[in-house]
Amino acid sequence: MSAKILNGKEVSERIKTELKDKVSELKKIGIFPGLAVVLVGNDPASRVYVNSKKRACEFIGIESFEYALPEETTEKQLLELVAELNADKKVNGILVQLPLPEQINEENIINTINPLKDVDAFHPFNVGRIMTGNPVFLPCTPAGVMELVHESGIDVKGKECVVAGRSNIVGKPQAMLLLAEHGTVTICHSRTVNLEEVCKRADILVAAVGKPEFIKGSMIKPGAVVIDVGINRINGKIVGDVEFASASEVASAITPVPGGVGPMTIAMLMKNTVKAAELYYSRA
Ligand code: NDP
């Protein structure tokens, strides 16, 4: 079997073009979406992500405000900036690029962002809304994964879904979104016994372990939909958490890395920013 490639780049372009049209309509009625992107330090991967987010804003017509702070920024300084952005009417969405330098407690920062500007959906308010099935903002990477699952043509309802990874950013919210669509969901992690066996049950397998080519074709049920969230840099090359060559022989549909989930995450962030602007103006 040779799997259908779920082209995240193409799907994300479609979504961004729809958002561009929407934003030009919103501007006609006086709604001007704005996103503040805060980068602390010099992590090269974070710089790449921030630049992609800025480019996406430009394409769609969202105003982006960039704050590049030095590595030695204190937690107090960052908290003050977040408070300023919370109060700034031109800023509808606030994104603080993670990871942060070690002197800054990430949780304290996330908890200070106004939940209605929390376009990453990391604030406990938004996490709670996702848990109760009534989200304000969908978490970007998991929501991007769901778009690609839909693209595969599979109906999640009643399907065995396995999420490998239980981080707050990907694994856990991913499980909630699959559950919301009536999947039967199993979450795996580093203490899971017989991971291979569990993965092999999956009709839909989402890999988010952060280990290059960890999921092999032998761990995949024939015909499964395989979504690879992983981004691992090996000698300058980017590879996913799935061994693409063996997995694409077994799966019915699979995402490539790069060009799969990565661009979808950015498209979903843009969608949340536009939604944040609409929410703001509907309350103003
Ligand atoms: P984390 O490191 O926070 O979480 C990794 C998870 O994988 C943990 O829950 C861990 O288990 C689990 N894990 C690690 N080793 C094993 C193992 N041997 N068997 C089973 N489970 C294991 O990573 P993230 O969730 O933040 O990210 C995952 C991957 O996705 C990374 O490659 C990251 O770069 C990528 N990513 C991609 C994005 C995109 O836009 N495409 C966005 C965000 C992340 P335990 O909890 O027990 O330690």
XYZ file of C-alpha atoms and ligand atoms in Angstrom:
332
model
C 0.000 0.000 0.000
C 1.194 3.500 -0.657
C -0.389 6.090 1.575
C -2.171 9.272 0.555
C -0.017 12.231 1.537
C -1.873 14.726 3.704
C -0.358 17.943 2.449
C -0.457 20.397 5.340
C 1.198 23.097 3.332
C -1.567 23.040 0.748
C -4.409 22.845 3.299
C -2.862 25.662 5.357
C -2.610 27.879 2.240
C -6.320 27.312 1.630
C -7.181 28.262 5.219
C -4.942 31.348 5.121
C -6.524 32.499 1.857
C -9.993 32.151 3.420
C -8.776 34.141 6.427
C -7.330 36.837 4.153
C -10.746 37.291 2.533
C -12.414 37.338 5.931
C -10.003 39.931 7.314
C -10.554 42.227 4.357
C -14.315 42.024 5.078
C -13.727 42.674 8.790
C -11.633 45.745 8.001
C -14.596 47.195 6.089
C -16.577 47.163 9.342
C -13.726 48.587 11.408
C -12.235 45.375 12.814
C -8.436 45.293 12.493
C -6.981 42.073 13.965
C -3.586 42.391 15.687
C -1.193 39.787 17.086
C 1.680 40.456 19.496
C 4.514 37.949 19.206
C 7.005 37.914 22.063
C 10.362 36.209 21.673
C 12.810 36.034 24.575
C 16.418 35.047 23.838
C 18.172 33.689 20.786
C 16.853 30.176 20.221
C 17.245 29.699 16.438
C 14.230 27.358 16.100
C 12.030 29.875 17.960
C 13.265 32.635 15.645
C 12.237 30.527 12.624
C 8.739 29.962 14.108
C 8.298 33.645 14.945
C 9.301 34.668 11.421
C 6.808 32.208 9.892
C 4.064 33.593 12.119
C 4.922 37.154 11.079
C 4.848 36.178 7.403
C 1.447 34.534 7.834
C 0.109 37.696 9.527
C 1.386 39.811 6.652
C -0.261 37.564 4.062
C -3.630 37.580 5.824
C -3.614 41.268 6.740
C -3.240 40.829 10.500
C -1.075 43.517 12.087
C 1.820 41.907 13.953
C 3.711 43.533 16.795
C 7.040 41.899 17.511
C 8.838 42.098 20.845
C 12.325 40.581 20.741
C 13.698 40.608 24.293
C 17.219 39.696 25.404
C 18.048 36.286 26.917
C 18.581 37.855 30.375
C 15.038 39.321 30.569
C 13.587 38.795 34.045
C 10.220 37.247 34.804
C 9.058 40.590 36.232
C 9.957 42.405 32.995
C 8.089 39.860 30.902
C 5.063 39.976 33.212
C 5.005 43.769 32.818
C 5.058 43.451 29.034
C 2.222 40.917 29.103
C 0.182 43.282 31.295
C 0.786 46.103 28.792
C -0.299 43.885 25.894
C -3.386 42.767 27.822
C -4.399 46.434 28.049
C -3.518 47.338 24.444
C -6.660 47.648 22.304
C -4.733 47.070 19.082
C -3.540 43.667 20.327
C -6.172 40.945 20.022
C -3.867 37.966 20.398
C -0.750 37.496 22.535
C 1.756 34.799 21.762
C 4.778 34.246 23.986
C 7.073 31.886 22.109
C 8.113 28.872 24.222
C 10.491 27.687 25.550
C 11.462 30.622 27.777
C 14.885 31.041 29.412
C 15.158 29.165 32.710
C 14.902 32.241 34.988
C 11.309 32.711 33.771
C 8.502 30.484 35.006
C 6.407 29.661 31.916
C 3.292 28.918 33.918
C 3.351 32.362 35.583
C 3.535 34.000 32.167
C 0.777 31.894 30.610
C -1.488 32.488 33.599
C -1.071 36.261 33.208
C -2.190 36.443 29.570
C -5.793 37.607 29.256
C -7.612 34.334 28.368
C -9.515 36.145 25.607
C -6.167 37.087 24.003
C -4.629 33.657 24.640
C -4.540 32.529 21.003
C -2.301 29.538 21.850
C -5.066 28.290 24.215
C -2.548 27.482 26.968
C -4.190 29.455 29.816
C -5.983 27.210 32.359
C -9.265 28.973 31.496
C -8.941 27.880 27.877
C -7.657 24.421 28.811
C -10.751 24.028 31.010
C -13.024 25.132 28.186
C -11.390 22.556 25.903
C -11.857 19.853 28.575
C -15.549 20.670 28.974
C -16.056 20.572 25.212
C -16.866 24.283 24.918
C -13.629 25.876 23.674
C -13.132 29.593 23.055
C -9.956 28.928 21.074
C -8.918 25.542 19.731
C -5.339 24.560 20.614
C -3.306 25.282 17.453
C -1.335 22.091 16.811
C -4.125 19.655 17.795
C -6.657 21.674 15.768
C -4.294 21.529 12.792
C -4.056 17.767 13.242
C -7.861 17.495 13.188
C -8.016 19.417 9.908
C -5.592 16.904 8.393
C -7.547 13.964 9.821
C -10.645 15.399 8.099
C -8.602 15.782 4.922
C -7.922 12.026 4.991
C -11.665 11.448 4.678
C -11.888 9.280 7.825
C -14.804 9.814 10.233
C -13.376 9.923 13.787
C -16.633 8.715 15.360
C -16.161 5.312 16.983
C -12.603 4.919 15.720
C -9.664 3.731 17.820
C -7.478 6.802 18.244
C -4.035 6.579 19.815
C -2.079 9.677 20.804
C 1.583 8.998 21.544
C 2.662 11.801 23.914
C 0.889 13.525 26.806
C 2.290 17.066 26.853
C 0.030 19.970 27.777
C 0.718 21.555 24.394
C 0.037 18.607 22.103
C -0.828 15.176 23.536
C -3.478 16.027 26.123
C -5.455 18.613 24.110
C -5.146 16.347 21.054
C -6.873 13.570 22.963
C -9.680 15.973 23.936
C -10.300 17.037 20.327
C -10.438 13.413 19.153
C -12.792 12.615 22.034
C -14.998 15.577 21.110
C -15.452 13.928 17.709
C -16.413 10.655 19.427
C -13.149 8.774 18.959
C -12.212 6.035 21.425
C -8.999 7.579 22.677
C -5.880 6.093 24.276
C -3.005 8.325 25.404
C 0.486 6.792 25.527
C 3.604 8.101 27.246
C 7.060 6.998 28.323
C 5.695 4.549 30.938
C 3.232 2.865 28.580
C 3.752 -0.891 28.502
C 3.579 -2.546 25.068
C 3.506 0.730 23.172
C 3.825 -1.125 19.885
C 0.719 -3.181 20.601
C -1.296 -0.105 21.618
C -0.210 1.864 18.530
C -1.132 -1.052 16.318
C -4.754 -0.852 17.513
C -5.085 2.673 16.126
C -7.261 3.613 13.183
C -5.919 7.124 13.773
C -2.420 7.440 15.211
C -1.013 10.810 16.285
C 2.710 10.801 17.060
C 3.938 13.561 19.385
C 6.848 12.060 21.307
C 9.728 14.276 20.158
C 11.897 11.317 19.129
C 13.106 11.050 15.526
C 11.502 8.245 13.494
C 10.329 6.551 16.684
C 7.122 5.073 15.209
C 7.964 2.410 12.633
C 5.756 0.859 9.991
C 5.639 -2.347 12.081
C 3.785 -0.396 14.832
C 0.999 0.721 12.488
C -2.259 -1.037 11.650
C -2.657 -1.501 7.888
C -4.895 1.265 6.562
C -4.472 3.586 9.563
C -4.324 7.376 9.276
C -0.968 8.517 10.673
C -0.353 12.101 11.752
C 3.215 13.027 12.597
C 3.518 16.058 14.873
C 7.236 15.622 15.541
C 9.840 18.159 14.497
C 13.355 16.868 15.144
C 16.493 18.454 13.740
C 19.121 15.869 12.794
C 22.312 17.219 11.180
C 20.426 20.165 9.757
C 17.617 17.971 8.386
C 14.099 17.983 9.834
C 12.499 14.596 10.512
C 9.295 13.620 12.252
C 8.483 11.144 15.009
C 7.390 8.603 12.395
C 9.670 6.622 10.116
C 8.050 7.863 6.929
C 9.432 5.251 4.513
C 8.124 2.206 6.414
C 4.955 3.904 7.723
C 3.786 5.109 4.318
C 3.847 1.497 3.098
C 1.268 0.508 5.740
C -0.875 3.596 6.388
C -3.778 4.708 4.192
C -2.890 8.368 4.765
C 0.098 10.073 6.340
C 1.493 13.558 6.931
C 4.982 14.433 5.716
C 7.570 16.274 7.837
C 8.139 19.039 6.958
C 4.975 20.194 5.208
C 2.422 18.392 7.373
C 1.340 19.551 10.825
C 3.844 22.463 11.075
C 2.151 24.842 8.602
C -1.270 23.839 9.978
C -0.281 25.010 13.462
C 0.424 28.479 12.080
C -2.820 28.573 10.099
C -4.757 27.682 13.271
C -2.968 30.418 15.209
C -4.088 32.889 12.555
C -7.651 31.592 12.799
C -7.596 32.114 16.570
C -6.276 35.655 16.164
C -9.091 36.567 13.803
C -11.566 35.001 16.232
C -10.028 36.957 19.134
C -10.518 40.194 17.180
C -14.140 39.341 16.421
C -14.733 38.486 20.083
C -13.161 41.748 21.204
C -15.269 43.874 18.889
C -18.446 41.953 19.705
C -17.922 42.874 23.372
C -16.779 46.467 22.752
P 7.234 16.872 25.028
O 8.672 16.525 25.109
O 6.667 17.909 25.936
O 6.379 15.540 25.235
C 6.767 14.333 24.670
C 5.827 13.254 25.106
O 6.248 12.030 24.523
C 5.803 13.038 26.616
O 4.483 12.914 27.052
C 6.587 11.754 26.813
O 6.127 10.950 27.873
C 6.320 11.025 25.509
N 7.404 10.091 25.234
C 8.730 10.329 25.247
N 9.410 9.192 25.002
C 8.497 8.223 24.833
C 8.572 6.829 24.587
N 9.745 6.217 24.456
N 7.422 6.149 24.482
C 6.233 6.762 24.615
N 6.089 8.084 24.862
C 7.214 8.797 24.973
O 6.978 17.252 23.501
P 5.777 18.091 22.813
O 4.485 17.424 23.050
O 5.921 19.523 23.085
O 6.188 17.870 21.286
C 6.239 16.610 20.691
C 6.868 16.731 19.313
O 6.062 17.568 18.511
C 8.250 17.380 19.307
O 9.009 16.808 18.254
C 7.975 18.841 18.990
O 9.053 19.481 18.368
C 6.811 18.680 18.039
N 5.909 19.834 17.974
C 5.488 20.182 16.731
C 4.599 21.202 16.568
C 4.130 21.517 15.202
O 3.607 22.578 14.965
N 4.265 20.581 14.249
C 4.112 21.996 17.707
C 4.543 21.485 18.987
C 5.427 20.439 19.090
P 6.248 11.385 29.428
O 5.152 12.371 29.638
O 6.029 10.110 30.162
O 7.609 11.963 29.598
